[in-house]
XYZ file of C-alpha atoms in Angstrom:
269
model
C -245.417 -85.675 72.361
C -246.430 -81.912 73.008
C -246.506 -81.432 69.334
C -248.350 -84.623 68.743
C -251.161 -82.913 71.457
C -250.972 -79.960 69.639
C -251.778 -81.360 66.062
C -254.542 -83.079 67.787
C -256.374 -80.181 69.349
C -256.048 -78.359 66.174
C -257.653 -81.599 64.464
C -260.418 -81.435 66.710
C -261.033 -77.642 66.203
C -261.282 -77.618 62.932
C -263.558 -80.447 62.312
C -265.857 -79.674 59.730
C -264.076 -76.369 57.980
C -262.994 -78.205 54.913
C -259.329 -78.094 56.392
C -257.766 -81.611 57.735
C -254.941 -81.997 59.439
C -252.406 -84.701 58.536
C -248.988 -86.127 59.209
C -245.867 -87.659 57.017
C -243.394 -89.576 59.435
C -240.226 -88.309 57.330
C -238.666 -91.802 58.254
C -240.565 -94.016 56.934
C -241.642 -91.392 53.541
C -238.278 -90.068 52.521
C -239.588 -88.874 49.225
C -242.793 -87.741 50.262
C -241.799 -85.441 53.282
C -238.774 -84.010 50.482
C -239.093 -80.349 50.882
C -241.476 -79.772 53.208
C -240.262 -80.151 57.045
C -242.501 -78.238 59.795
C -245.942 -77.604 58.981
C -247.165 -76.602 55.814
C -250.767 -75.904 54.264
C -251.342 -77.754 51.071
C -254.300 -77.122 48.903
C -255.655 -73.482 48.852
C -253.359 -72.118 46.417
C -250.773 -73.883 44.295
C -247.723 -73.717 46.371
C -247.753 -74.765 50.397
C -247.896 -72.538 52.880
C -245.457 -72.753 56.060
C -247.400 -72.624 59.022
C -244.604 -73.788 61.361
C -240.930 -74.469 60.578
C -239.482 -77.709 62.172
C -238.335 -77.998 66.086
C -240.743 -74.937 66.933
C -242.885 -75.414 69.967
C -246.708 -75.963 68.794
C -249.794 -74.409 70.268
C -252.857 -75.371 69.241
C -254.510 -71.877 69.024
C -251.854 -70.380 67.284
C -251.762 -73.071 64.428
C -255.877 -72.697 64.135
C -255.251 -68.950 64.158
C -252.640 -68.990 60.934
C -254.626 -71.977 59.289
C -257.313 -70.548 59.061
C -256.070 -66.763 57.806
C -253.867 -68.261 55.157
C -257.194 -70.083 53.752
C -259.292 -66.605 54.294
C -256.441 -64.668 52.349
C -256.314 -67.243 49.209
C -260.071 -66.977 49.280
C -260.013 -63.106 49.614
C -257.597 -62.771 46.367
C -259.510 -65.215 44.221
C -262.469 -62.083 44.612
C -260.425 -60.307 44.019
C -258.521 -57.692 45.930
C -257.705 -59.719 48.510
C -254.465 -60.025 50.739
C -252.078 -62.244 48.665
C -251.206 -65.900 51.114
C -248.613 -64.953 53.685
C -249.260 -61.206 53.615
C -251.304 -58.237 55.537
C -254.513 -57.465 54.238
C -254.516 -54.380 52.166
C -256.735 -51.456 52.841
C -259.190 -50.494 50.424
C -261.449 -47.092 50.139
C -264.428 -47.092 52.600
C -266.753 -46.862 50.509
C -265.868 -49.354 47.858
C -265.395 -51.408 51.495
C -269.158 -50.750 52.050
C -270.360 -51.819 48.198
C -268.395 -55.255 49.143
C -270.203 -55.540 52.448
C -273.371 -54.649 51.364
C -273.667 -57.345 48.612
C -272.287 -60.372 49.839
C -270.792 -62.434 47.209
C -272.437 -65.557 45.570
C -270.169 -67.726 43.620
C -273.654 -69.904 42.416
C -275.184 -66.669 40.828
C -278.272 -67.252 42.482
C -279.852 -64.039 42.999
C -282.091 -64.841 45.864
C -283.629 -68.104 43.501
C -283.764 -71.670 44.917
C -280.843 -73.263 42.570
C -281.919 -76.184 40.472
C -280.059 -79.464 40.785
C -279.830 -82.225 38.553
C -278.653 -85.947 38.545
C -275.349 -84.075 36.145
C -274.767 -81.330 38.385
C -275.568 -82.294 42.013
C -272.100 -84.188 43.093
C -270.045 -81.236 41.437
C -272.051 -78.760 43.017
C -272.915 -79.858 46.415
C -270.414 -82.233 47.439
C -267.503 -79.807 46.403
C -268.529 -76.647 48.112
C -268.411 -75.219 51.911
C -271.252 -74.148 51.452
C -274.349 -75.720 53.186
C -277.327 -76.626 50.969
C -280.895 -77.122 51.963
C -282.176 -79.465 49.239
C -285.563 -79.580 48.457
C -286.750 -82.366 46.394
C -290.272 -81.348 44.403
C -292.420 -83.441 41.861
C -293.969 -80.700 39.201
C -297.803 -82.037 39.749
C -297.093 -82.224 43.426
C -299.650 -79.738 45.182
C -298.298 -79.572 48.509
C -294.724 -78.790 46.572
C -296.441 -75.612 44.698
C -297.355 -74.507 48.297
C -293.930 -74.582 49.443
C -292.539 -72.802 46.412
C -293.033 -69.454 47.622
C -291.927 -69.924 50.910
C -289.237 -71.577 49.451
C -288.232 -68.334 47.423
C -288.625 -66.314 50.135
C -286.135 -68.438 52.264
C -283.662 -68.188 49.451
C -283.755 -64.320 49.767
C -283.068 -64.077 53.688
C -280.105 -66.842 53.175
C -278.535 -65.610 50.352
C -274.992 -65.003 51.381
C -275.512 -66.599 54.237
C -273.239 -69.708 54.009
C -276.874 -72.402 53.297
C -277.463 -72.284 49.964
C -281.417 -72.875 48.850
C -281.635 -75.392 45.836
C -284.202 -78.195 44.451
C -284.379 -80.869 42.604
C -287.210 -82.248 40.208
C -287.326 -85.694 41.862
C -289.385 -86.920 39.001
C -286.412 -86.267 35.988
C -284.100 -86.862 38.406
C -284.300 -90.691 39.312
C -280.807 -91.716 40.407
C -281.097 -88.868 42.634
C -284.385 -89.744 44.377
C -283.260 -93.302 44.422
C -280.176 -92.190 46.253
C -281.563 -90.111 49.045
C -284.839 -92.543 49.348
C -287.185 -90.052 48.453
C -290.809 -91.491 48.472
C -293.232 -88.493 49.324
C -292.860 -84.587 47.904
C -291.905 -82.421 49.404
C -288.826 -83.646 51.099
C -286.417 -81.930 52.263
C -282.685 -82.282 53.287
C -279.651 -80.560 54.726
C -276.180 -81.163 53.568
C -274.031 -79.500 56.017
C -270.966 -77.392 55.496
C -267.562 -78.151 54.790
C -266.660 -80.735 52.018
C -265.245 -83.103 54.432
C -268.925 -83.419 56.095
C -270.928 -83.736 52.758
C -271.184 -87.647 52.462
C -274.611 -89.271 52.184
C -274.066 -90.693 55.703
C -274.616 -87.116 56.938
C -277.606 -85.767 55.159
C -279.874 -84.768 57.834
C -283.942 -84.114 56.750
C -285.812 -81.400 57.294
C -289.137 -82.236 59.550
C -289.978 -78.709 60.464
C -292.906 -76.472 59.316
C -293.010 -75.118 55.503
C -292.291 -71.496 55.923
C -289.830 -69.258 55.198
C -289.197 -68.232 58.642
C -289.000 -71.851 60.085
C -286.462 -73.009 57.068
C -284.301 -69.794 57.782
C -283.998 -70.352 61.235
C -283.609 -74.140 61.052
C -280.874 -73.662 58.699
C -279.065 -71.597 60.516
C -279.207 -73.517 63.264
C -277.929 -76.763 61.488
C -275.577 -74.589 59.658
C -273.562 -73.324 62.735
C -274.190 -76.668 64.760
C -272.025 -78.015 61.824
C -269.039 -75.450 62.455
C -270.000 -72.813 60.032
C -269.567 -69.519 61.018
C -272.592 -66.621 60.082
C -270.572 -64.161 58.750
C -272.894 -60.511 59.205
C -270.842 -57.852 57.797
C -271.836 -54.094 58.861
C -270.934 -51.373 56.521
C -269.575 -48.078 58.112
C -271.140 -44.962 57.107
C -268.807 -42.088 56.702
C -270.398 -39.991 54.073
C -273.752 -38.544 52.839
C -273.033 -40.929 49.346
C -272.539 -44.094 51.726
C -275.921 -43.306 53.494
C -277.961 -42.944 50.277
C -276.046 -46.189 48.748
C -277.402 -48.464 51.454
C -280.445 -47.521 52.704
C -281.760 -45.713 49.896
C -283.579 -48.865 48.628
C -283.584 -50.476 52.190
C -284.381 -50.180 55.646
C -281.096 -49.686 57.821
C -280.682 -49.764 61.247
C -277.625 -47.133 62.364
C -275.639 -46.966 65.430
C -273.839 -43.726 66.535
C -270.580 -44.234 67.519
C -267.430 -41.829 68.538
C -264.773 -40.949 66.369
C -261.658 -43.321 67.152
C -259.832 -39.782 67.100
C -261.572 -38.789 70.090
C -262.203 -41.829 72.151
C -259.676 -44.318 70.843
C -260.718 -48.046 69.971
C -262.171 -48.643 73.550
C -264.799 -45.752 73.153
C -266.325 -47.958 70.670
């Protein structure tokens, strides 16, 4: 019964972080639960991961904790570098550490563009990802849709890498897709929110704020973490003239002054 409690605060933690939680009475499923007694972590690489071995005591944190680092390790390796499933992360040179930080990675290759969706692409794309998208569905001739655009674009810069990812669809080659989502007036606009497990029609959620950059940043956001997605806002440490000049030679950079861990120890910082 404890672990049964256990499973089920877990479950309800990590609602809506593409990970689901799931159990095989070993009874009644012989063949299925072959091999795999305790808790195990199926999906984010090709072999499971043990989270648990049988009989052991279950606490929901701790479960959450190891869940969740497993998945960040078998997404860290597939960039490359990364800590391989199971294993301590491996420490890498500062400054290649700051590069990494400084240009947060973009599997859609969007380069601070709106991504264009189709009627081919949108399911693979949308509905398969973590990511969040904010959707916006134009008609070419539409006038109020050229204002938008670059507001629009501008949004798309300030979330890029941000975990919402800025797209649009031509509503007027893209039929099935208007008729899906009921669009009847352009611009509209609609959230999908992270996590595949929360990307069914069901919870689209439209956008009835004002057309500006700002607004559709913030908004995002907003939706984006109400959802149980985490803003991840990595900052780079500076330890060298080369460093400096790398990122905040073409931008502005806010620094903070902190003491050497030699001299303080963790808690000076």
């Amino acid at each position: 019964a404890a672990r049964a409690e256990a499973l089920r605060e877990a479950a309800r933690a990590l609602e809506g972080s593409g990970v689901s939680v799931a159990y095989v009475d070993a009874a009644a499923e012989p063949q299925c639960a072959a091999g795999h007694a305790g808790l195990q972590l199926f999906g984010p690489s090709p072999d499971p991961i043990q989270i648990a071995p049988p009989a052991t005591h279950l606490q929901a944190r701790a479960v959450v904790d190891k869940t969740l680092a497993q998945v960040a390790a078998v997404v860290l390796e597939r960039l490359g570098g990364g800590a391989e499933p199971g294993a301590g992360s491996k420490a890498k040179p500062k400054t290649q550490q700051n590069k990494e930080k400084s240009k947060p990675k973009n599997k859609f290759n969007t380069r601070g563009k709106p991504l264009q969706l189709d009627d081919a692409n949108f399911d693979s794309t949308v509905l398969q990802a973590d990511e969040a998208f904010i959707v916006a569905f134009i008609a070419p001739w539409c006038g109020h849709c050229r204002a938008l655009a670059p507001e629009y674009a501008q949004a798309a810069q300030q979330l890029e890498g941000a975990g919402v990812i800025v797209a649009e669809v031509d509503a007027t080659a893209n039929e099935r897709l208007s008729q899906r989502f009921g669009i009847q007036g352009f611009p509209t606009i609609k959230f999908f929110p992270p996590g595949v497990l929360n990307k069914g029609d069901h919870n689209v959620i439209e956008y009835q704020q004002a057309r500006s950059a700002d607004a559709i940043v913030s908004w995002s956001l907003a939706e984006f973490e109400r959802h149980g997605g985490q803003v991840a806002i990595d900052i780079p440490e500076i330890t060298s003239q080369a460093d400096f000049d790398e990122l905040c030679e073409e931008s502005k950079c806010v620094l903070m002054f902190v003491p050497d861990l030699h001299d303080t120890g963790k808690a000076g910082r």
